[in-house]
Coordinates of C-alpha atoms in Angstrom, one line a residue:
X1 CA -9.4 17.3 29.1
X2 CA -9.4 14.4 31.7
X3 CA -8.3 11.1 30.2
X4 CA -7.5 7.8 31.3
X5 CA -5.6 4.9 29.6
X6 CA -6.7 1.4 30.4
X7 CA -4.2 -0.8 29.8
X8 CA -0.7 -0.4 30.3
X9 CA 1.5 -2.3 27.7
X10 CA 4.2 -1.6 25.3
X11 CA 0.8 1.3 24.0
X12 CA -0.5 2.5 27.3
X13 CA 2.8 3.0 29.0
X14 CA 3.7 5.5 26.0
X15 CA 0.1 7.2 25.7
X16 CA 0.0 7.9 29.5
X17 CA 3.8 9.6 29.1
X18 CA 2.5 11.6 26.6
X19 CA -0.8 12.4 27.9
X20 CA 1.1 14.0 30.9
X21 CA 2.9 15.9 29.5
X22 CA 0.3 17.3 27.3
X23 CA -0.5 21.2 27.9
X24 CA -4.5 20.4 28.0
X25 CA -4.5 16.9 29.3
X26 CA -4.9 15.7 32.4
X27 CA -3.9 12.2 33.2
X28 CA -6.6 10.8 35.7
X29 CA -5.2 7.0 35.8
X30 CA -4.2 3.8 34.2
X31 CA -5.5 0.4 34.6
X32 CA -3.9 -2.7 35.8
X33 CA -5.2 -6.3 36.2
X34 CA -1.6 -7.7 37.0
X35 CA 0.3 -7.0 40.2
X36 CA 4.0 -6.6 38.2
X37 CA 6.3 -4.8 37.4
X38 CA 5.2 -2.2 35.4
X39 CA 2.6 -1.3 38.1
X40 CA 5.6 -0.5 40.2
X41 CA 7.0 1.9 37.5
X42 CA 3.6 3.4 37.2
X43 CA 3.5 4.1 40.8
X44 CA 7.0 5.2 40.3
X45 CA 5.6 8.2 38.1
X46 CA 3.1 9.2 40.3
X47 CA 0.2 7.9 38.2
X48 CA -3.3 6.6 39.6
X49 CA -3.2 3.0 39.4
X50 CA -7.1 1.5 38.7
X51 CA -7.5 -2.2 38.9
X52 CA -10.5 -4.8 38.8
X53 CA -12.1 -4.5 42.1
X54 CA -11.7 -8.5 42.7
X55 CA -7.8 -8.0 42.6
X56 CA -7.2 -5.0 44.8
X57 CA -6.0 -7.2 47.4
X58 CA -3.4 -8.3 45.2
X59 CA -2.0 -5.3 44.5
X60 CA -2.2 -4.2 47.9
X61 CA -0.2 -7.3 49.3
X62 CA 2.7 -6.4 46.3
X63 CA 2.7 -3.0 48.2
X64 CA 1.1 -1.0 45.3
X65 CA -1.2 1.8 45.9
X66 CA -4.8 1.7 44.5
X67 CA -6.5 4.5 43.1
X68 CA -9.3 2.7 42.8
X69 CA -11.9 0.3 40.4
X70 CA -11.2 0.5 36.7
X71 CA -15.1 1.3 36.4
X72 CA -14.4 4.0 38.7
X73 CA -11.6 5.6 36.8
X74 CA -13.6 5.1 33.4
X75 CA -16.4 7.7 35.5
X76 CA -14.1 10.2 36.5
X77 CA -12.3 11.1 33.0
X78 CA -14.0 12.7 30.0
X79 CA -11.9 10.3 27.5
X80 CA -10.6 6.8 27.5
X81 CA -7.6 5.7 25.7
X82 CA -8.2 2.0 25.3
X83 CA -4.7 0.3 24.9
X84 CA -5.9 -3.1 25.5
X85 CA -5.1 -6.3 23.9
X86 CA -6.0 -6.9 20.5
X87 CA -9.4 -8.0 20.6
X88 CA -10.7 -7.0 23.9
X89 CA -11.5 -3.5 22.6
X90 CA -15.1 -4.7 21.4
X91 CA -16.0 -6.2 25.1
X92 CA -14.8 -2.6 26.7
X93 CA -16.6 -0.9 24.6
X94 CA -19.9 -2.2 25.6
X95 CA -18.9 -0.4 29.1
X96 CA -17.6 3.0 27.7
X97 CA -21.2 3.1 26.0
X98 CA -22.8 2.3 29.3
X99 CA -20.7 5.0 31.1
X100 CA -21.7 7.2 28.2
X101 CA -17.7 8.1 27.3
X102 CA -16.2 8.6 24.1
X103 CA -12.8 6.3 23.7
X104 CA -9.9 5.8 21.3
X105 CA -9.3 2.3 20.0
X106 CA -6.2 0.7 18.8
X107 CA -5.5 -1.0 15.3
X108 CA -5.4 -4.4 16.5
X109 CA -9.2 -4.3 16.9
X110 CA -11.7 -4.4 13.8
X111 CA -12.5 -1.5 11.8
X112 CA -16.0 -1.5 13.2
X113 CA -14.9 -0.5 16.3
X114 CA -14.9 3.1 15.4
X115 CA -13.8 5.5 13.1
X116 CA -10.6 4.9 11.9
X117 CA -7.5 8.2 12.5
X118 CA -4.7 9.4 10.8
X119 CA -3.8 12.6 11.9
X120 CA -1.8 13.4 8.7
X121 CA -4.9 12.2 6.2
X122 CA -8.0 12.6 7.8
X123 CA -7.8 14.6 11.9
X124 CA -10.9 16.9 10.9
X125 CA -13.1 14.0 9.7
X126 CA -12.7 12.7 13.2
X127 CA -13.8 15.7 14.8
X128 CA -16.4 14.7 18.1
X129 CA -16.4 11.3 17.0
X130 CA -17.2 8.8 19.7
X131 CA -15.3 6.3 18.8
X132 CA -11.8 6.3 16.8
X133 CA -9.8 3.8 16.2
X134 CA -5.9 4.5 15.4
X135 CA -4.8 2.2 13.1
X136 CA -1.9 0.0 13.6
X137 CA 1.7 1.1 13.4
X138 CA 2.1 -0.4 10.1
X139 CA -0.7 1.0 8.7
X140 CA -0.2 4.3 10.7
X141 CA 3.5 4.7 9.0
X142 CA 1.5 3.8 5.4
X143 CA -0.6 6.6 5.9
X144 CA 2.4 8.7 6.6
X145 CA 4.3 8.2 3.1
X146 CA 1.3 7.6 0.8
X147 CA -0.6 10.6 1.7
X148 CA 2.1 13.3 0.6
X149 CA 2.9 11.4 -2.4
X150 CA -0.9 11.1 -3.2
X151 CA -0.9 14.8 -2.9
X152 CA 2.0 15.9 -4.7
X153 CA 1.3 13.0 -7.6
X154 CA -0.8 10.9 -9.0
X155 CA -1.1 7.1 -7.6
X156 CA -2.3 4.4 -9.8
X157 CA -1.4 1.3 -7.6
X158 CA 0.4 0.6 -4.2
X159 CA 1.8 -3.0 -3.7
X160 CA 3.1 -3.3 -0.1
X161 CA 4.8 -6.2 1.5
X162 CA 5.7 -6.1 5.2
X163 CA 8.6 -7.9 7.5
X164 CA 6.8 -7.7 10.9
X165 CA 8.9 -8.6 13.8
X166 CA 7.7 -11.5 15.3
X167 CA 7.1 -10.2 19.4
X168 CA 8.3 -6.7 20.8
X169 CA 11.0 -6.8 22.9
X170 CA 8.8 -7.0 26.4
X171 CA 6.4 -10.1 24.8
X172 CA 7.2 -13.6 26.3
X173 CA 4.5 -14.7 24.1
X174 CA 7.1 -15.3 21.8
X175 CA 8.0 -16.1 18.2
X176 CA 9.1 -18.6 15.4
X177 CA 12.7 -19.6 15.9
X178 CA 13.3 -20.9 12.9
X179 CA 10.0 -19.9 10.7
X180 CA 8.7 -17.2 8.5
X181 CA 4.9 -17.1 8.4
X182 CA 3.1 -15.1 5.7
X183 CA -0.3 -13.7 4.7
X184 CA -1.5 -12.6 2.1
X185 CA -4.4 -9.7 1.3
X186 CA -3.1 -8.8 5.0
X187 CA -5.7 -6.4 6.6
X188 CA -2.8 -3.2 6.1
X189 CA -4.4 -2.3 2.7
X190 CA -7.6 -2.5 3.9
X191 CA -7.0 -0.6 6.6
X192 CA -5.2 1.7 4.5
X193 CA -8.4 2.5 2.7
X194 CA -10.4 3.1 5.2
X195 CA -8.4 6.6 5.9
X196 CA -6.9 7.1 1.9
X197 CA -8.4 5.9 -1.4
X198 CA -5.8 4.6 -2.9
X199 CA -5.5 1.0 -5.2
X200 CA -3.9 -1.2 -2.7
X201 CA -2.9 -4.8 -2.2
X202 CA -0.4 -5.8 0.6
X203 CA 1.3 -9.3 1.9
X204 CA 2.9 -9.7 5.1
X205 CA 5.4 -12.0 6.7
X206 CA 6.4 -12.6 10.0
X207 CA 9.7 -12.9 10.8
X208 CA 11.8 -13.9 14.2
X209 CA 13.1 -10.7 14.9
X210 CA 12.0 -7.6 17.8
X211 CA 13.5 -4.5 16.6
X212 CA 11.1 -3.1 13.9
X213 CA 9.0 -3.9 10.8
X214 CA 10.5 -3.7 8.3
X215 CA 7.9 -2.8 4.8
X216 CA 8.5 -2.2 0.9
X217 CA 6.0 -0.2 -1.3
X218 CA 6.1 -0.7 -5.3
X219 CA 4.2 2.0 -5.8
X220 CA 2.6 2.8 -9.3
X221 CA 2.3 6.2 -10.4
X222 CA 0.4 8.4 -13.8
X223 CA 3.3 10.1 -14.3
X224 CA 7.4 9.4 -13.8
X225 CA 8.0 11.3 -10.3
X226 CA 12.2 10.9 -9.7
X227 CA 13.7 9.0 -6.9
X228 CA 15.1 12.4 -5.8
X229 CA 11.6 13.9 -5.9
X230 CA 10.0 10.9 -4.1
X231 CA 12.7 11.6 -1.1
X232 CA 12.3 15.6 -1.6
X233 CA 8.3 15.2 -0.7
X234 CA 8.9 12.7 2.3
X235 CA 11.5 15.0 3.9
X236 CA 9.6 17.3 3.8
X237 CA 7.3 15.9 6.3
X238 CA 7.3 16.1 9.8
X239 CA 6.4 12.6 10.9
X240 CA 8.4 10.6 8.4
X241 CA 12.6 10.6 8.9
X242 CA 14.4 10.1 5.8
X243 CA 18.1 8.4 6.4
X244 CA 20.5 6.4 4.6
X245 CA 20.9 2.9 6.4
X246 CA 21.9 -0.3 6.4
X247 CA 20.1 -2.8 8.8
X248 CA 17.6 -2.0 12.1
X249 CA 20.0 -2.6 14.3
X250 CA 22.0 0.5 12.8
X251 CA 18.9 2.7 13.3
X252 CA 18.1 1.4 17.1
X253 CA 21.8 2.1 17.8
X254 CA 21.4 5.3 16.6
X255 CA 18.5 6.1 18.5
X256 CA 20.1 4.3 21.6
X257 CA 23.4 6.6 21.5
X258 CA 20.9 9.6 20.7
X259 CA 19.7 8.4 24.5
X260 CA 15.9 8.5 23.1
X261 CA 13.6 7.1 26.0
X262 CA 13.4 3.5 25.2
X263 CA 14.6 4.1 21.8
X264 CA 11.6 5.6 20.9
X265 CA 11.9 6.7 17.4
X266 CA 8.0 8.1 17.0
X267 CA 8.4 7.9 13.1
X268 CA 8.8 5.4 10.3
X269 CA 12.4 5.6 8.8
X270 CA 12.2 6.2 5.2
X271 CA 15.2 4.2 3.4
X272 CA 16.8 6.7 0.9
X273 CA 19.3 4.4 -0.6
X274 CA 16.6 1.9 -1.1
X275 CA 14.1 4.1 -3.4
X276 CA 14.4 2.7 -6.7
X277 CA 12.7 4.5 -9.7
X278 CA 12.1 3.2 -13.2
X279 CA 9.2 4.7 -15.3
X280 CA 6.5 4.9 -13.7
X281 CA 7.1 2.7 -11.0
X282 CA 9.1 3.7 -7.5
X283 CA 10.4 1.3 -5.1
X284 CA 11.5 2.0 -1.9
X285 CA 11.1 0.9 1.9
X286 CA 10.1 1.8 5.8
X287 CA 11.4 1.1 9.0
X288 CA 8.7 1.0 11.4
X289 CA 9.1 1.4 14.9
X290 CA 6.4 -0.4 16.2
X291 CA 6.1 0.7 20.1
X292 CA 6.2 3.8 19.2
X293 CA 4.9 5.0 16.0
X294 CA 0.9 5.1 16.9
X295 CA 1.7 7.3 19.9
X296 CA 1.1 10.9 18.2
X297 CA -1.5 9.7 16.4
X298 CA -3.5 8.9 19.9
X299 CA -2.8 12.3 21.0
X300 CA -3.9 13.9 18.1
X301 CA -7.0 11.4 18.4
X302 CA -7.8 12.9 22.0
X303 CA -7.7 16.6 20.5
X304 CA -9.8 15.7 17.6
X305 CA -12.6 13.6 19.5
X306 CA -12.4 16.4 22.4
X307 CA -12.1 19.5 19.6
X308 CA -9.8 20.7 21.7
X309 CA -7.5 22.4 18.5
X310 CA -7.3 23.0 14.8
X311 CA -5.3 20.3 13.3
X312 CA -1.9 22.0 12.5
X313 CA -1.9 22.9 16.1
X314 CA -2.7 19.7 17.4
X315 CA -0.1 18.2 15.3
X316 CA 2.6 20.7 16.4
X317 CA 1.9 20.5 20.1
X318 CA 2.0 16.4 19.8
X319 CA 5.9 16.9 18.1
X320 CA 6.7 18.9 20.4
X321 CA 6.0 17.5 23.9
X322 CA 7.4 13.6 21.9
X323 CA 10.5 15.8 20.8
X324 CA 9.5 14.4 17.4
X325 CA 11.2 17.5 15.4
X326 CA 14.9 17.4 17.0
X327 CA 14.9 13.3 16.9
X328 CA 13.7 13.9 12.9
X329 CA 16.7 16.2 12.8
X330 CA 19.4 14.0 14.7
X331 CA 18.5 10.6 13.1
X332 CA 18.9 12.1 9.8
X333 CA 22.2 14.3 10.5
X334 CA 23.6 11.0 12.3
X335 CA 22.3 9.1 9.0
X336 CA 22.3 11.2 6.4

């Protein structure tokens, strides 16, 4: 399967990695509209470097190679991983139609966009889709934890509140010093219910920080599930890491002495000594490792649109070339 990532941010840099490395990818390109740095590193890597035809020239005079047009790179793949920024999505979209190929969206475009992917809840119902749309990373790492606890119990109501980090480390865009913002009926329990039908409110604050969200889920159950069964079920999954911790900064140090690739952690961090249980309501909360955590779920989104495997295959492929299983196993010796 030829695909091509346009864009080439904090997403795109980590899709193309993986797409690489994937057993029935091929990796025609990535897109640039900027003559910096990380076009250098792409070249570095040996990947095809598209840009707008009007800016070749500038890319040529930085000493970078072009590959070509964007428009030319979008011809030559069979899939397009649109890592964009937020919002531009809808405007590309109007040329993947035009160039008659399917593409994979990111969350920070509206649901309309296409059909909405989590490879844990809902891969087969995204099978030859033309357009998916992997939701965000928050929303991505909901997915993760409410869907085996939706499967092994019984949810009446799911209250989430998020701690967003204000930029990612790379964003000069920058942040609040000395502010918190906030939002309430944020669009992560919508977006939620798009993929899972589940009861769900959520509330989320910004906070001047760049190492990870940080989220809390009351969750409401028809029944009195234990805190050791709560942390039993999300264990057991593959795509969630369950540790005992303190702070961010303890699990980024972790994953920094572990010598993870740009302390990629792939998984949200399920807090065990914060789950809280009392009746029939749990408490517990997420670290979410937001340049990192939608990555799997794009690959996955790739095989799905391009049938290319059966889900558990898909899913076990992605772990594997991500190293997803021995960084699950490490952080949670390390932390347990």
């Amino acid at each position: 399967m030829k695909v091509c990532v346009n864009g080439y941010g904090t997403i795109g840099k980590r899709v193309a990695d993986a797409v690489a490395m994937h057993p029935k990818m091929q990796l025609i390109g990535i897109s640039k509209y900027t003559p910096d740095n990380h076009a250098k590193m792409a070249e570095r890597l040996g990947y095809g470097i598209y840009v707008p035809a009007e800016k070749t020239a500038d890319f040529e005079k930085k000493g970078i190679k072009v590959g070509g047009t964007v428009e030319e790179m979008i011809k030559a793949c069979d899939i397009v991983v649109d890592a964009s920024a937020d919002g531009k999505g809808a405007a590309n979209r109007a040329l993947y139609e035009k160039l008659g190929k399917p593409a994979i969206f990111q969350g920070g475009e509206d649901d309309s966009i296409g059909k909405s992917f989590n490879a844990r809840s809902n891969f087969d119902a995204a099978r030859n889709e033309k357009f998916i749309r992997v939701v965000s990373c928050n929303t991505t790492s909901f997915c993760r934890v409410l869907k085996p606890l939706q499967e092994r119990f019984k949810i009446k109501r799911v209250n989430g509140f998020l701690i967003r980090r204000g930029a990612d480390p790379d964003d000069v865009k920058g942040s609040q010093i000395n502010s918190i913002d906030w939002k309430a009926n944020s669009h992560h329990s919508h977006d939620v219910n798009t993929i899972i039908d589940v009861p769900m409110t959520s509330l989320a604050f910004k906070a001047p920080h760049t190492l990870a969200h940080v989220n809390s889920l009351y969750i409401h159950f028809d029944g009195e599930p234990s805190k050791e069964e709560i942390i039993k079920v999300l264990k057991a999954e593959n795509r969630v890491i369950v540790a005992k911790a303190d702070s961010t900064s303890q699990i980024i140090e972790v994953a920094r002495d572990l010598g993870l690739k740009r302390y990629d952690l792939y998984m949200p961090v399920m807090i065990s000594n914060s789950v809280m249980a009392e009746g029939n309501t749990v408490f517990f909360s997420i670290v979410v490792p937001q340049e990192s955590v939608v990555v799997a779920e794009n690959i996955d989104a790739i095989v799905a649109q391009g049938g290319l495997m059966a889900k558990e295959e898909s899913m076990r492929v992605t772990e594997k070339i991500l190293g997803m299983d021995r960084i699950k196993k490490d952080v949670e010796t390390v932390l347990g």
